[in-house]
Coordinates of C-alpha atoms in Angstrom, one line a residue:
E5 CA 0.0 0.0 -0.1
A6 CA 2.9 2.4 0.7
A7 CA 4.4 1.3 -3.0
L8 CA 1.1 2.4 -4.5
A9 CA 0.7 5.8 -2.7
D10 CA 4.4 6.4 -3.8
V11 CA 5.6 6.4 -0.2
S12 CA 9.4 5.3 -0.1
V13 CA 9.7 5.4 4.2
L14 CA 7.2 4.2 6.4
L15 CA 7.8 5.9 9.7
A16 CA 7.5 3.0 11.5
P17 CA 8.1 0.7 14.1
G18 CA 8.2 2.9 17.3
L19 CA 9.8 1.0 20.2
N20 CA 10.3 3.3 22.9
L21 CA 10.3 1.3 26.2
K22 CA 6.7 1.4 28.1
R23 CA 7.8 3.1 31.1
N24 CA 5.0 4.2 32.6
P25 CA 1.4 3.4 31.6
L26 CA 0.4 6.7 31.4
C27 CA 2.4 7.5 28.5
G28 CA -0.2 8.4 25.6
R29 CA 1.7 6.8 23.0
N30 CA 2.5 3.5 24.7
F31 CA -0.4 1.9 22.3
E32 CA 2.4 2.5 19.3
Y33 CA 5.0 0.9 21.4
F34 CA 6.0 -2.9 21.7
S35 CA 6.5 -3.8 25.5
E36 CA 8.2 -2.7 28.8
D37 CA 11.0 -5.3 27.9
P38 CA 14.0 -3.6 26.0
Y39 CA 15.2 -7.4 24.3
L40 CA 11.4 -8.1 23.4
S41 CA 10.8 -4.5 21.6
G42 CA 14.2 -4.7 20.2
K43 CA 13.4 -8.2 18.7
M44 CA 10.0 -7.3 17.6
A45 CA 10.9 -4.0 16.0
A46 CA 13.9 -5.8 13.7
A47 CA 11.5 -8.3 12.6
M48 CA 9.1 -5.6 11.7
I49 CA 11.7 -3.9 9.8
R50 CA 12.7 -6.6 7.7
G51 CA 9.4 -7.4 6.7
I52 CA 8.6 -3.6 5.4
Q53 CA 12.1 -3.3 3.7
K54 CA 11.5 -7.0 2.0
V55 CA 8.9 -5.2 -0.1
G56 CA 10.8 -2.6 -1.2
V57 CA 9.7 0.5 1.5
S58 CA 12.7 1.8 4.1
A59 CA 11.3 1.4 7.7
C60 CA 12.3 4.2 10.0
A61 CA 12.8 3.4 13.8
K62 CA 11.7 5.8 16.2
H63 CA 12.1 7.7 18.1
F64 CA 15.3 7.8 19.3
A65 CA 16.0 8.0 22.1
V66 CA 14.2 8.0 25.8
N67 CA 10.5 9.0 24.8
S68 CA 8.7 8.0 27.3
Q69 CA 6.4 11.2 28.1
E70 CA 4.4 12.4 25.5
E71 CA 2.8 16.2 27.3
R72 CA 5.7 18.9 26.9
R73 CA 7.8 16.5 24.9
M74 CA 9.3 19.1 22.7
A75 CA 10.6 20.9 26.2
L76 CA 11.5 17.9 28.4
N77 CA 14.8 17.0 29.6
A78 CA 15.4 13.2 30.4
V79 CA 18.1 12.6 32.9
L80 CA 19.2 9.1 33.3
D81 CA 22.8 7.5 34.0
E82 CA 24.2 5.6 31.4
R83 CA 24.0 2.2 32.5
T84 CA 20.2 2.8 32.5
L85 CA 20.5 4.5 29.4
R86 CA 22.2 1.8 27.4
E87 CA 20.6 -1.4 29.2
M88 CA 17.2 -0.1 29.1
Y89 CA 16.3 2.8 26.7
L90 CA 18.9 2.1 23.8
T91 CA 18.9 -1.9 23.8
G92 CA 15.7 -2.2 21.9
F93 CA 17.3 0.5 19.2
E94 CA 20.5 -1.7 18.9
I95 CA 18.8 -4.6 18.2
A96 CA 16.6 -3.0 15.7
V97 CA 19.6 -1.2 13.9
K98 CA 22.1 -4.2 14.0
E99 CA 19.5 -6.9 13.0
G100 CA 16.8 -5.2 11.0
K101 CA 19.0 -2.4 9.6
P102 CA 16.8 0.2 8.8
G103 CA 16.7 3.1 6.1
A104 CA 16.2 5.4 8.3
V105 CA 15.8 6.4 12.3
M106 CA 13.6 9.3 13.4
S107 CA 14.7 11.4 16.5
A108 CA 12.7 12.3 19.7
Y109 CA 11.5 15.7 20.6
N110 CA 12.9 15.4 24.2
E111 CA 16.9 16.4 25.3
V112 CA 18.6 13.5 26.8
N113 CA 20.9 14.7 29.8
G114 CA 20.8 18.2 28.6
T115 CA 21.2 17.7 24.7
Y116 CA 17.9 17.7 22.5
A117 CA 18.1 14.0 20.9
N118 CA 18.4 15.6 17.6
E119 CA 21.5 17.3 18.4
N120 CA 23.2 14.8 20.7
P121 CA 26.8 13.7 19.3
F122 CA 26.7 11.1 21.8
L123 CA 23.7 9.2 20.5
L124 CA 23.8 10.1 16.7
K125 CA 27.5 9.8 16.2
Q126 CA 29.0 7.9 19.0
I127 CA 26.4 5.4 19.4
L128 CA 24.1 5.1 16.3
R129 CA 26.7 5.3 13.8
K130 CA 30.1 4.3 15.5
E131 CA 29.3 1.6 17.3
W132 CA 26.2 0.1 16.0
G133 CA 27.5 1.0 12.3
F134 CA 24.2 2.5 11.1
E135 CA 24.3 3.5 7.8
G136 CA 21.0 5.1 6.9
F137 CA 19.8 8.9 7.7
V138 CA 18.4 10.4 10.8
V139 CA 15.2 12.5 10.4
T140 CA 13.9 14.8 12.8
D141 CA 10.2 14.0 13.9
W142 CA 7.6 17.0 12.7
G143 CA 8.9 20.2 14.3
G144 CA 11.5 18.3 16.3
G145 CA 14.3 20.5 15.0
N146 CA 15.7 22.8 17.5
D147 CA 18.7 24.1 16.0
F148 CA 19.5 23.0 12.6
T149 CA 23.0 23.8 12.2
E150 CA 23.8 22.0 15.7
G151 CA 21.5 19.2 14.1
I152 CA 23.6 19.3 10.9
R153 CA 26.8 19.2 12.8
N154 CA 26.1 16.4 15.1
G155 CA 24.7 13.6 12.9
S156 CA 20.9 14.7 11.9
N157 CA 20.3 14.4 8.2
L158 CA 16.7 15.5 7.5
Q159 CA 14.3 18.0 9.1
M160 CA 10.9 17.6 9.0
P161 CA 8.3 19.1 7.6
G162 CA 9.4 20.8 4.6
C163 CA 9.8 24.7 6.2
G164 CA 10.2 26.7 3.0
F165 CA 14.2 27.7 2.8
D166 CA 14.7 29.4 6.6
S167 CA 16.4 26.2 7.5
A168 CA 18.9 26.5 4.3
R169 CA 19.5 30.0 5.0
E170 CA 20.4 29.5 8.8
L171 CA 22.7 26.7 7.6
I172 CA 24.6 28.9 5.3
R173 CA 24.6 31.6 7.4
A174 CA 26.4 29.9 9.8
L175 CA 28.6 28.6 7.4
K176 CA 30.2 32.0 6.6
E177 CA 30.4 32.6 10.1
G178 CA 32.5 29.8 10.7
R179 CA 30.1 27.8 13.2
I180 CA 29.8 24.7 10.9
T181 CA 32.4 23.6 8.3
E182 CA 31.8 22.1 4.6
Q183 CA 33.0 19.3 5.1
E184 CA 30.4 18.7 8.5
I185 CA 27.6 19.4 5.8
D186 CA 29.1 17.1 3.2
E187 CA 29.1 14.2 5.5
R188 CA 25.2 14.7 6.3
V189 CA 24.8 15.2 2.4
D190 CA 26.5 12.1 1.4
E191 CA 24.5 10.0 4.4
L192 CA 21.4 11.2 2.9
L193 CA 22.1 10.8 -0.5
T194 CA 23.4 7.4 0.0
A195 CA 20.4 6.3 1.3
A196 CA 18.3 8.0 -1.3
L197 CA 20.3 6.3 -4.0
T198 CA 20.3 3.0 -2.6
F199 CA 16.8 2.6 -1.6
P200 CA 15.0 -0.1 -3.5
K201 CA 12.6 1.5 -6.1
H202 CA 9.3 0.3 -7.8
S203 CA 9.4 0.9 -11.5
A204 CA 6.6 2.2 -13.4
E205 CA 5.5 -1.1 -14.5
E206 CA 5.8 -2.4 -10.9
K207 CA 3.4 0.4 -9.8
H208 CA 1.0 -0.1 -12.5
K209 CA 0.8 -3.8 -11.8
L210 CA 0.2 -3.1 -8.5
K211 CA -2.6 -0.8 -9.2
G212 CA -4.3 -3.1 -11.2
Q213 CA -4.2 -5.7 -8.4
K214 CA -5.1 -3.0 -5.6
E215 CA -8.8 -4.6 -5.0
S216 CA -7.1 -8.3 -4.5
L217 CA -4.3 -6.6 -2.5
Y218 CA -6.6 -4.9 -0.2
Q219 CA -9.0 -8.1 0.2
E220 CA -5.3 -10.1 1.1
H221 CA -4.2 -7.4 3.2
H222 CA -7.8 -7.7 5.4
R223 CA -6.9 -11.4 5.8
L224 CA -3.5 -10.7 7.0
A225 CA -4.8 -7.9 9.3
G226 CA -7.5 -11.0 10.8
R227 CA -4.6 -13.3 11.2
A228 CA -2.5 -10.7 13.2
A229 CA -5.2 -10.0 15.5
E230 CA -6.0 -13.6 16.1
E231 CA -2.4 -14.5 16.7
S232 CA -1.9 -11.7 19.2
M233 CA -5.2 -11.5 21.4
V234 CA -4.4 -12.3 25.2
L235 CA -6.9 -14.4 27.0
L236 CA -6.3 -13.1 30.8
K237 CA -9.0 -15.1 32.5
N238 CA -11.2 -18.3 31.8
E239 CA -12.8 -19.2 34.7
E240 CA -14.9 -22.5 34.9
N241 CA -13.7 -22.6 31.3
I242 CA -16.6 -20.4 30.1
L243 CA -15.1 -20.3 26.7
P244 CA -15.1 -21.1 24.0
L245 CA -18.7 -20.6 23.6
K246 CA -20.7 -23.6 22.4
A247 CA -22.7 -23.3 19.4
G248 CA -26.5 -22.6 20.3
T249 CA -25.6 -20.4 23.2
R250 CA -27.9 -17.6 23.5
V251 CA -25.8 -14.7 24.0
A252 CA -26.3 -10.7 24.7
L253 CA -23.9 -8.4 22.9
I254 CA -23.4 -5.2 25.0
G255 CA -21.2 -2.4 24.7
D256 CA -20.6 0.6 22.5
F257 CA -17.2 -1.0 21.4
A258 CA -19.1 -3.8 19.5
F259 CA -20.7 -1.5 17.2
S260 CA -17.9 1.0 16.8
P261 CA -14.7 -0.7 17.5
R262 CA -11.8 0.8 18.8
Y263 CA -9.2 -0.5 16.6
Q264 CA -6.7 1.9 16.5
G265 CA -5.0 4.9 18.6
A266 CA -5.0 8.6 17.7
G267 CA -2.5 10.9 16.4
S268 CA -0.4 10.9 13.7
S269 CA -0.6 7.2 13.7
C270 CA -4.4 7.1 12.6
V271 CA -5.3 5.4 9.1
N272 CA -8.3 5.2 6.8
A273 CA -9.0 1.6 6.9
I274 CA -10.6 0.0 3.7
L275 CA -12.8 -2.1 6.1
V276 CA -13.5 -2.3 9.6
E277 CA -15.5 -5.0 10.7
T278 CA -17.8 -4.9 13.7
A279 CA -18.6 -7.3 16.6
A280 CA -22.4 -6.7 15.8
E281 CA -22.1 -8.1 12.5
E282 CA -19.5 -10.9 13.0
I283 CA -21.2 -12.6 15.5
R284 CA -23.7 -13.4 12.9
K285 CA -21.5 -15.3 10.5
T286 CA -21.0 -18.0 13.9
E287 CA -23.4 -20.7 15.1
L288 CA -24.3 -18.5 18.4
V289 CA -28.0 -17.6 18.8
L290 CA -27.9 -13.7 19.7
A291 CA -30.6 -12.3 22.4
G292 CA -29.9 -9.0 21.4
A293 CA -27.4 -6.2 21.1
E294 CA -27.3 -2.9 22.7
R295 CA -24.9 -0.2 23.3
G296 CA -25.4 0.1 27.2
Y297 CA -22.9 3.3 27.8
L298 CA -21.8 6.7 26.3
R299 CA -18.0 6.4 24.9
S300 CA -17.7 10.2 26.4
G301 CA -18.0 8.8 30.3
K302 CA -21.3 10.3 30.7
V303 CA -24.5 8.1 32.2
D304 CA -27.1 7.1 30.0
K305 CA -29.7 5.7 32.5
K306 CA -32.2 4.5 28.8
R307 CA -29.0 2.7 27.5
E308 CA -28.3 1.0 30.8
T309 CA -31.6 -0.4 31.6
S310 CA -31.8 -1.7 28.1
A311 CA -28.8 -3.2 28.3
L312 CA -29.6 -4.8 31.8
K313 CA -32.9 -6.0 30.5
L314 CA -31.1 -7.6 27.8
A315 CA -28.4 -9.5 30.0
G316 CA -31.4 -11.1 32.1
E317 CA -32.7 -12.8 28.7
A318 CA -29.2 -14.5 27.8
D319 CA -27.0 -17.5 28.7
V320 CA -24.1 -15.4 28.5
V321 CA -23.3 -11.6 28.2
L322 CA -20.4 -10.6 25.9
F323 CA -19.5 -7.2 27.3
F324 CA -17.2 -4.9 25.1
L325 CA -15.6 -2.0 27.3
G326 CA -12.2 -0.5 26.9
L327 CA -10.5 3.2 26.6
G328 CA -11.5 5.8 24.0
E329 CA -9.8 7.6 21.3
Q330 CA -9.2 10.6 23.0
E331 CA -7.8 8.8 26.1
E332 CA -4.9 6.9 24.4
T333 CA -3.4 9.7 21.6
E334 CA 0.1 11.3 20.7
G335 CA 0.7 14.4 22.1
T336 CA -0.7 13.9 25.7
D337 CA -0.5 11.4 28.4
R338 CA -3.4 9.6 30.2
K339 CA -4.6 11.2 33.4
S340 CA -5.5 7.5 35.0
I341 CA -5.3 3.6 34.4
N342 CA -8.6 3.5 34.8
I343 CA -11.5 2.7 32.3
P344 CA -14.3 5.1 32.4
Q345 CA -16.7 4.6 35.3
N346 CA -20.1 4.7 33.7
Q347 CA -18.7 1.3 31.4
L348 CA -17.6 -0.3 35.1
S349 CA -20.9 0.6 36.7
L350 CA -22.8 -1.1 34.0
L351 CA -20.5 -4.2 34.1
H352 CA -21.2 -4.5 37.7
K353 CA -24.9 -4.3 37.6
I354 CA -24.8 -6.5 34.5
A355 CA -23.1 -9.3 36.8
R356 CA -25.5 -9.0 39.6
V357 CA -28.2 -9.8 36.9
N358 CA -26.3 -12.1 34.6
P359 CA -23.1 -13.4 36.3
A360 CA -21.9 -15.3 33.0
V361 CA -20.0 -12.2 31.6
V362 CA -17.3 -12.6 29.3
A363 CA -15.3 -9.0 29.0
V364 CA -13.9 -8.1 25.5
L365 CA -11.3 -5.4 26.5
S366 CA -10.0 -2.9 23.8
T367 CA -6.9 -0.9 25.0
G368 CA -3.6 0.1 23.6
S369 CA -1.8 -0.2 27.1
V370 CA -2.5 -1.3 30.8
V371 CA -5.5 -0.7 32.6
G372 CA -6.4 -1.5 36.2
T373 CA -8.5 -4.6 36.3
W374 CA -9.9 -4.5 40.0
W375 CA -13.1 -5.2 38.1
K376 CA -12.1 -8.4 37.0
K377 CA -14.4 -10.3 39.8
D378 CA -17.3 -9.1 37.8
C379 CA -16.2 -11.3 34.5
R380 CA -15.6 -15.1 34.5
A381 CA -13.4 -14.6 31.0
I382 CA -11.5 -11.9 29.8
L383 CA -9.9 -11.3 26.1
H384 CA -7.8 -8.3 25.7
T385 CA -7.9 -7.6 22.3
G386 CA -5.3 -4.7 22.3
L387 CA -5.8 -2.3 19.4
S388 CA -6.9 -5.1 16.8
G389 CA -7.3 -3.2 13.6
E390 CA -10.0 -3.5 11.2
A391 CA -10.4 -7.1 11.3
G392 CA -10.3 -7.6 14.8
A393 CA -13.8 -8.2 15.4
G394 CA -14.0 -11.7 13.0
A395 CA -10.5 -12.1 15.2
V396 CA -12.6 -11.9 18.5
M397 CA -15.6 -14.0 17.4
K398 CA -13.5 -16.9 16.0
I399 CA -11.8 -16.9 19.6
L400 CA -15.0 -16.5 21.6
T401 CA -16.3 -19.8 19.5
G402 CA -13.1 -21.9 19.7
A403 CA -12.2 -21.7 15.7
V404 CA -9.0 -20.2 17.1
N405 CA -7.2 -20.9 19.9
P406 CA -5.8 -17.5 22.2
S407 CA -2.1 -18.0 21.9
G408 CA -0.9 -14.5 22.7
K409 CA 1.1 -13.2 25.7
L410 CA 1.1 -10.0 27.8
T411 CA 4.4 -7.8 26.6
E412 CA 4.0 -5.7 30.0
S413 CA 2.8 -6.1 33.7
W414 CA -0.8 -5.0 34.4
I415 CA -0.7 -3.5 37.8
W416 CA -3.2 -3.4 40.5
S417 CA -2.7 0.3 41.0
Y418 CA -1.1 3.2 39.2
E419 CA 0.9 3.7 42.4
D420 CA 2.7 0.4 42.3
T421 CA 4.7 2.0 39.2
P422 CA 8.1 2.5 39.9
S423 CA 8.3 5.8 37.8
Y424 CA 5.3 6.9 39.9
P425 CA 7.0 9.4 42.3
C426 CA 8.4 11.5 39.3
Y427 CA 6.0 10.9 36.6
P428 CA 5.0 13.2 34.5
A429 CA 7.7 15.5 35.0
K430 CA 6.7 18.7 37.1
D431 CA 8.9 20.9 35.0
R432 CA 11.4 20.7 32.5
T433 CA 13.4 17.7 34.1
L434 CA 12.0 13.9 33.7
E435 CA 14.4 12.0 36.0
Y436 CA 14.7 8.3 35.8
R437 CA 15.3 7.2 39.5
E438 CA 14.3 3.7 39.2
G439 CA 16.9 2.9 36.8
I440 CA 17.0 -0.7 35.1
F441 CA 14.2 -1.4 37.4
T442 CA 11.0 -0.7 35.5
G443 CA 8.2 -3.2 34.4
Y444 CA 8.4 -6.7 35.8
R445 CA 12.3 -6.2 36.9
Y446 CA 11.0 -3.9 39.6
F447 CA 7.9 -5.8 40.6
E448 CA 10.2 -8.9 41.1
K449 CA 12.9 -7.4 42.7
N450 CA 10.3 -5.9 45.2
Q451 CA 8.0 -8.8 45.7
I452 CA 5.0 -6.3 44.5
P453 CA 1.8 -8.5 43.5
V454 CA 0.7 -7.7 39.7
S455 CA -2.9 -8.4 38.5
F456 CA -1.4 -9.9 35.5
P457 CA 2.3 -10.8 35.0
F458 CA 4.6 -9.8 32.0
G459 CA 4.4 -12.8 29.6
F460 CA 1.0 -14.3 30.8
G461 CA -1.6 -15.6 28.4
L462 CA -4.2 -18.6 29.1
S463 CA -4.9 -21.1 26.2
Y464 CA -7.9 -23.7 25.4
T465 CA -5.2 -26.3 25.5
T466 CA -2.4 -27.2 28.2
F467 CA 1.0 -28.0 26.9
A468 CA 4.2 -29.5 28.9
V469 CA 7.8 -28.2 28.6
S470 CA 10.4 -30.7 29.2
N471 CA 13.8 -32.0 28.4
L472 CA 15.7 -28.8 29.0
R473 CA 19.2 -29.3 27.6
T474 CA 21.9 -26.8 26.9
A475 CA 25.2 -26.5 24.5
Q476 CA 28.0 -24.0 24.5
D477 CA 29.7 -22.9 21.5
E478 CA 32.6 -20.6 20.7
Y479 CA 31.4 -18.2 18.3
Q480 CA 32.8 -15.4 17.3
S481 CA 34.9 -14.9 20.1
H482 CA 32.0 -15.0 22.4
D483 CA 30.5 -17.8 24.4
V484 CA 27.1 -18.6 23.0
I485 CA 24.6 -21.1 24.7
T486 CA 22.2 -22.7 22.5
V487 CA 18.9 -23.8 25.0
S488 CA 16.4 -26.5 23.7
V489 CA 13.4 -27.8 25.0
D490 CA 10.8 -30.0 24.1
V491 CA 7.1 -28.6 24.0
T492 CA 4.5 -31.3 24.0
N493 CA 0.6 -30.3 23.3
T494 CA -0.8 -32.3 26.1
G495 CA -4.9 -30.9 25.4
D496 CA -7.5 -31.9 23.0
R497 CA -6.9 -28.6 20.6
A498 CA -4.8 -27.1 18.5
G499 CA -2.7 -24.3 20.1
K500 CA 0.6 -22.3 20.3
E501 CA 2.9 -21.8 23.2
V502 CA 5.8 -19.1 23.2
V503 CA 8.4 -20.7 25.3
Q504 CA 10.3 -17.6 27.1
L505 CA 14.1 -17.9 28.2
Y506 CA 15.1 -15.8 31.2
V507 CA 18.4 -15.5 32.9
L508 CA 19.3 -15.0 36.5
P509 CA 22.4 -13.5 38.3
Q510 CA 24.9 -16.3 38.9
T511 CA 25.3 -15.0 42.7
K512 CA 23.4 -13.0 45.0
T513 CA 26.4 -11.3 46.3
D514 CA 27.3 -9.6 43.3
S515 CA 28.0 -5.7 43.7
V516 CA 26.4 -4.7 40.9
Q517 CA 22.4 -4.3 41.4
R518 CA 20.6 -6.7 39.3
P519 CA 17.0 -7.8 38.2
V520 CA 15.8 -11.1 39.7
Q521 CA 15.6 -12.5 36.0
E522 CA 15.5 -11.2 32.4
L523 CA 14.4 -12.0 29.2
R524 CA 17.1 -13.1 27.0
D525 CA 14.9 -15.0 24.5
F526 CA 11.5 -16.5 23.4

């Protein structure tokens, strides 16, 4: 689709660390774990670039707060910087080899990311061997001359010729050399000239296949949704629902799905499925469908009354809830981790009328789940894209086995978050006082219980992991340990399991503070 639109660079993936659940852009990012973020980003970059479009890894680096993002100074020690906030980018750059990297708006230890020689020259190019170009985020260039001097190539958006005049003036005044400018031009030209191009013939062929491409992409979107949804609760194995089950469909999201985040990531989908339509393709018996609540958060008694009446007429209630578009958006941060109260109040009332409630949760990041006592099952869909509703129905009816795992820890309360005391920043300085102890590293180290842990996800089948064995090899002067296990499906239906490998410190007397365990492979 990018090639069809003559787009040479897709501004993705975003792989900033999910340091705090309130960050308004968490829905775009992968995980609270740098290794997982890096591996997922590298795979996405390879996939994008395989079809002749360049990827752009973003936002480099330490961008974890949206509000006042253009004026924030992220302050952190070098160990935390490298171990937590650069590791994902390092994996993405070395394994994915993106054609471009987008710099962050914020300062890192007092210097804007787009003018930061330590980030752009020392680490990105010299240490990691990055050969593409660096581009600013929109309006993310603070001082164009300093950006050019310190490793940034391209300023967005096209701002007339003010920046060019500024650069020429700086050259004449001796504040930058012609050689420094030439280095940036060379890097940009190399990228532009080596990017794969689609010929006129290829583009014409693509345009002729447009409709079939869209259908193929819709199927792919459905498969992605099926593979990534996470079953969080399944009390008394209420799921999957048997054919003939009489169900009530309640919730605004069943009619108008929350399938993407807000901000510059918004796309116009060709076709968006809805649960209200997709349920008719199943063998479930639909008792009725009601919106139940207003997306705005205001209470609507008429809608509530209709929903409660319907709930009493069904065997099972499918209750669709989540965060609205305005609550997860670029440029602002969330005010709390809670789902709007009008949705939760209705859920509680429904559970008293009919306790057989299956919650279908649409959210791009962590929410409080103290309400889970009112549900027998919870299916977390994420922001599941244009074909998410069909995937939901396939999972609820057992046509697809849920196999996704959580990429972040789901906390009981916001106060449990390690960055809670200093987030959001009250002034220009955003301090990373928790160091490397964020996400599950913090919760496990301090024995703080969570609602659902990192890496968690239920299934309709069961697996046995056995016969752990290791082999050690000398490879490129490093000791590499290969770990193998046998995975056996011990249940009665097909499914998938994610093998997660964690490493622990060899000794507890080490003077260097380490997490209890860290994800090293999966």
